[in-house]
């Protein structure tokens, strides 16, 4: 039986499949082909090690120059914590205070952070529970991916929806300075703390003649005490989805222990050069419960330097990398000298 398969002539088949006879497609372009020798390899290792070590030392010294005060107020506010564990007490106010003393003043710009411990924001279902379309102001009633915090049982949509927004940190922290027999409230700035791209690109309010009408037909998340358009009663521009406390909270952390920027000390009057030495008090309106997930809460006062905050991780990483490169260079040098001696011996 004859086969029905027909074959093209070899020349035609090759001409239809082979790439063009050009220098690029035939890989005939001139290329740099370095020939590595001992001097080149050793110099690259030692230069890399010296660079990484010098950068690492500079980063560590810079991080050590950061002034930082951290106050854990979880135990100091234990009564308020017990009150907040019962959800029926959501409308009851509870305040506590934490005292501390600065033996030396903190000069320069001072930043206030709140810190949470054992709060896992990196859980996949938690991170996915949000509506980016809603946060862009396209429609206040869009709730895709917001389960289980999308709508109430009567069908009213939540704004903002999702587990991230519902769990927003809502403690109010104020700082007071004791001078002689008087108490002065430290002025704190609540705007200018988030990234420009967040407030101008990723978050937008719905377009309307006022915010209350823009969010008509929606309701606040169940754990919130007031609607999204009333987050800042002092500054109308800091309301809705562009509220800076809300924007910073929506940027989830990769670790269970983290800190978020809360306020900046306004450098005016007594605090024109920073925080002077003396006695201080944190007045805290306690609203955020942490006992159920065995968490803790901190408030941090810190300065910043050109390399960032007080974390030494990047500096240590550079030092380890530089040490490894330098050690590798010495090992290669020892191996080269040993083999060269053997080669000289056999040639004799």
XYZ file of C-alpha atoms in Angstrom:
348
model
C 0.000 0.000 0.000
C 1.433 3.365 -1.010
C 1.723 6.085 1.593
C -0.213 9.278 0.938
C 2.428 11.384 2.705
C 4.343 13.599 0.350
C 7.691 15.194 1.165
C 8.979 18.536 -0.033
C 12.407 18.731 -1.596
C 15.087 19.144 1.027
C 16.186 22.546 -0.232
C 12.705 24.032 -0.108
C 11.968 22.638 3.379
C 15.177 24.135 4.750
C 14.605 27.489 3.099
C 11.154 27.797 4.715
C 12.310 26.992 8.231
C 15.846 28.283 8.579
C 16.317 31.836 9.900
C 17.567 34.539 7.599
C 21.236 34.571 6.766
C 21.997 37.696 8.783
C 24.597 38.364 11.455
C 21.929 38.810 14.137
C 19.870 35.699 13.413
C 22.911 33.537 12.725
C 24.611 34.773 15.935
C 27.652 36.227 14.213
C 27.537 39.620 15.936
C 30.753 40.727 17.633
C 30.641 40.050 21.361
C 32.812 40.748 24.362
C 34.332 37.506 25.568
C 36.270 38.245 28.731
C 39.041 35.894 29.710
C 38.994 35.617 33.465
C 42.312 35.329 35.228
C 43.285 35.239 38.870
C 43.835 38.985 39.170
C 40.424 39.833 37.666
C 38.494 37.354 39.834
C 40.239 38.284 43.082
C 39.950 42.023 42.483
C 36.189 41.703 41.811
C 35.641 39.771 45.056
C 37.744 42.140 47.174
C 36.228 45.295 45.644
C 32.699 43.947 46.140
C 33.518 43.031 49.736
C 35.035 46.430 50.496
C 32.063 48.261 48.953
C 29.441 46.219 50.824
C 31.314 46.462 54.129
C 31.693 50.227 53.875
C 28.015 50.733 52.962
C 26.901 48.353 55.721
C 28.941 50.127 58.383
C 27.557 53.505 57.277
C 23.986 52.191 57.421
C 24.447 50.703 60.903
C 26.031 53.889 62.256
C 23.220 55.923 60.719
C 20.545 53.678 62.256
C 22.230 53.898 65.668
C 21.952 57.686 65.574
C 18.131 57.489 65.523
C 16.453 58.557 68.783
C 13.477 56.364 69.611
C 11.092 56.008 72.557
C 8.644 53.082 72.622
C 5.813 52.805 75.153
C 3.722 49.634 75.521
C 0.301 50.678 76.772
C -1.445 47.278 76.578
C -1.202 46.625 80.328
C -1.631 50.252 81.341
C -5.008 50.289 79.601
C -6.179 46.866 80.817
C -9.530 48.185 82.094
C -10.328 49.729 78.728
C -9.199 46.539 77.028
C -11.703 44.470 79.040
C -14.443 46.960 78.185
C -13.706 46.778 74.458
C -13.779 42.965 74.369
C -17.553 43.171 74.759
C -18.911 44.418 71.424
C -22.017 45.828 73.093
C -19.829 48.540 74.680
C -18.789 50.023 71.333
C -20.409 53.385 72.132
C -18.866 53.741 75.606
C -15.794 55.942 75.822
C -12.732 54.769 77.718
C -9.458 56.642 78.177
C -6.131 55.845 79.781
C -2.712 57.443 80.039
C 0.953 56.475 79.931
C 3.669 58.651 81.467
C 7.335 58.778 80.485
C 10.306 61.090 80.850
C 12.853 62.317 78.348
C 16.207 62.825 80.049
C 17.550 64.361 76.840
C 15.565 66.254 74.257
C 14.834 64.807 70.825
C 16.001 67.351 68.265
C 14.755 67.632 64.722
C 11.621 66.175 63.143
C 9.829 63.763 65.484
C 7.403 61.160 64.170
C 4.741 59.316 66.148
C 3.890 55.725 65.220
C 1.449 53.169 66.553
C 2.672 49.592 66.683
C 0.764 46.312 66.732
C 2.121 42.923 67.730
C 0.747 39.526 66.665
C -1.673 41.064 64.144
C -1.409 39.043 60.906
C -2.283 41.319 58.008
C -0.546 38.983 55.540
C -3.298 36.360 55.584
C -4.455 35.824 51.994
C -8.194 36.136 52.694
C -7.610 39.274 54.739
C -5.493 40.911 52.027
C -8.030 40.091 49.289
C -11.000 41.460 51.247
C -11.160 44.927 49.686
C -12.556 46.708 46.630
C -10.020 48.787 44.727
C -12.753 50.032 42.394
C -14.688 51.359 45.378
C -11.574 53.001 46.835
C -10.973 54.741 43.488
C -14.339 56.455 43.915
C -15.932 54.795 40.902
C -18.968 53.616 42.863
C -19.453 53.648 46.612
C -21.649 50.549 46.369
C -19.137 48.238 44.623
C -18.357 45.323 46.937
C -16.638 42.616 44.898
C -14.003 40.658 46.842
C -15.171 42.276 50.121
C -16.667 39.186 51.773
C -17.538 38.744 54.572
C -17.799 42.533 55.099
C -19.677 43.535 51.943
C -23.296 44.158 52.977
C -25.477 44.030 56.058
C -28.294 41.515 56.408
C -30.808 44.078 55.122
C -28.740 44.508 51.929
C -27.180 47.871 52.774
C -23.646 48.002 51.281
C -20.686 48.887 53.464
C -18.431 51.796 52.574
C -15.591 51.103 52.704
C -16.099 47.355 52.459
C -13.762 44.506 53.294
C -11.938 43.047 56.276
C -8.964 45.430 56.007
C -11.119 48.541 56.283
C -13.310 47.029 58.999
C -10.292 46.350 61.236
C -8.843 49.869 60.935
C -6.838 51.067 63.940
C -8.961 53.719 65.677
C -7.251 54.598 68.953
C -6.856 58.348 69.452
C -3.460 59.324 70.889
C -2.549 62.763 72.236
C 0.768 63.913 73.695
C 1.132 66.366 76.592
C 4.259 68.065 77.952
C 4.574 69.039 81.631
C 6.360 72.350 82.121
C 6.672 73.441 85.752
C 3.062 73.369 86.979
C 1.400 73.671 83.571
C 0.543 71.046 80.983
C 1.020 71.864 77.284
C -0.487 69.794 74.508
C 2.089 68.919 71.863
C 0.787 70.016 68.419
C 0.578 67.060 66.048
C 0.114 67.040 62.278
C -2.350 64.492 60.902
C -1.821 65.254 57.198
C 1.197 64.972 54.956
C 2.030 61.523 56.361
C 1.131 59.188 53.481
C 2.639 58.650 50.047
C 1.672 61.067 47.264
C 0.709 58.196 44.960
C -1.677 56.796 47.566
C -3.649 59.974 48.097
C -3.632 61.167 44.477
C -3.703 57.938 42.460
C -4.867 54.876 44.406
C -7.560 56.516 46.565
C -10.294 58.879 45.373
C -13.608 60.016 46.787
C -16.820 59.598 44.754
C -17.700 62.726 42.809
C -20.568 64.647 44.362
C -21.351 68.108 45.675
C -20.629 66.840 49.217
C -19.338 63.631 50.770
C -22.448 62.789 52.749
C -24.511 62.626 49.554
C -21.756 60.667 47.781
C -22.063 57.916 50.400
C -25.864 58.006 50.588
C -27.364 54.519 50.678
C -24.272 53.003 52.333
C -23.360 52.292 55.955
C -20.141 52.306 57.956
C -18.312 49.009 58.602
C -19.598 47.215 61.737
C -16.469 47.935 63.839
C -16.399 51.655 63.013
C -17.815 54.290 65.326
C -18.571 56.874 62.619
C -19.035 56.892 58.835
C -16.158 57.336 56.423
C -17.116 60.909 55.503
C -16.747 61.993 59.165
C -13.319 60.555 59.974
C -11.847 64.042 60.396
C -14.263 66.632 61.740
C -11.592 69.376 61.689
C -10.447 69.085 58.065
C -13.004 68.333 55.347
C -10.251 67.565 52.840
C -9.044 64.708 55.059
C -12.297 62.745 54.892
C -13.617 59.802 52.955
C -11.301 57.410 51.167
C -8.472 59.970 51.164
C -8.312 60.178 54.960
C -4.619 59.650 55.690
C -5.108 57.372 58.701
C -7.314 55.167 56.519
C -4.912 55.261 53.561
C -1.945 54.252 55.726
C -3.902 51.405 57.330
C -4.929 50.007 53.924
C -1.239 49.472 53.084
C -1.011 46.044 54.753
C 2.162 44.803 56.426
C 4.083 41.654 55.516
C 4.853 40.786 59.145
C 2.789 40.188 62.267
C 4.609 42.925 64.200
C 4.569 46.288 62.466
C 4.242 50.023 62.966
C 2.384 52.679 61.000
C 2.977 56.403 60.926
C 0.311 58.176 62.980
C 1.350 61.806 63.486
C 4.233 64.269 63.151
C 5.208 66.786 65.802
C 4.584 70.311 64.545
C 7.704 72.373 65.141
C 6.236 75.548 66.621
C 6.587 77.386 69.927
C 8.114 75.222 72.662
C 8.701 72.453 70.107
C 10.382 74.460 67.345
C 13.568 72.373 67.704
C 11.873 69.075 68.554
C 10.800 67.628 71.890
C 12.607 69.172 74.892
C 13.647 67.096 77.886
C 11.032 66.672 80.586
C 7.931 64.723 81.576
C 5.381 63.658 78.980
C 2.025 61.896 79.004
C 0.197 59.960 76.306
C -3.585 60.333 76.608
C -5.201 57.460 74.749
C -8.821 57.017 73.794
C -8.886 53.217 73.738
C -11.023 51.713 70.950
C -8.972 48.971 69.263
C -9.180 45.587 71.107
C -6.197 43.229 70.904
C -6.815 40.649 73.644
C -8.629 38.102 71.459
C -5.630 37.607 69.171
C -3.104 37.944 72.041
C -1.734 41.162 70.627
C -0.075 44.186 72.137
C -0.083 47.876 71.279
C 2.737 50.404 71.325
C 3.186 54.081 70.655
C 6.585 55.129 69.332
C 8.311 58.502 69.084
C 11.213 58.429 66.666
C 13.436 60.506 64.445
C 14.556 59.548 60.945
C 17.873 59.813 59.109
C 18.914 59.686 55.461
C 18.845 55.866 55.514
C 15.405 55.605 57.142
C 14.483 54.564 60.674
C 16.146 52.583 63.441
C 16.079 49.204 61.682
C 19.572 47.756 61.180
C 18.506 44.939 58.855
C 19.801 46.520 55.642
C 23.136 47.441 57.217
C 23.612 43.951 58.631
C 22.740 42.445 55.249
C 25.426 44.558 53.553
C 28.001 43.613 56.210
C 27.230 39.892 55.846
C 27.431 40.098 52.049
C 30.707 42.038 52.174
C 32.213 39.623 54.695
C 31.220 36.629 52.561
C 32.739 38.204 49.422
C 35.970 39.094 51.228
C 36.236 35.636 52.800
C 35.656 34.028 49.405
C 38.447 36.163 47.963
C 40.898 34.979 50.643
C 39.894 31.325 50.085
C 40.451 31.632 46.337
C 43.807 33.308 46.986
C 44.896 30.478 49.278
C 43.831 27.837 46.757
C 45.629 29.641 43.937
C 48.892 29.931 45.915
C 48.747 26.300 46.928
C 48.172 25.084 43.373
C 50.878 27.388 42.020
C 53.431 25.920 44.423
C 52.534 22.395 43.355
C 52.819 23.359 39.680
C 56.272 24.906 40.261
C 57.399 21.772 42.112
C 56.325 19.405 39.323
C 57.944 21.595 36.639
C 61.277 21.307 38.433
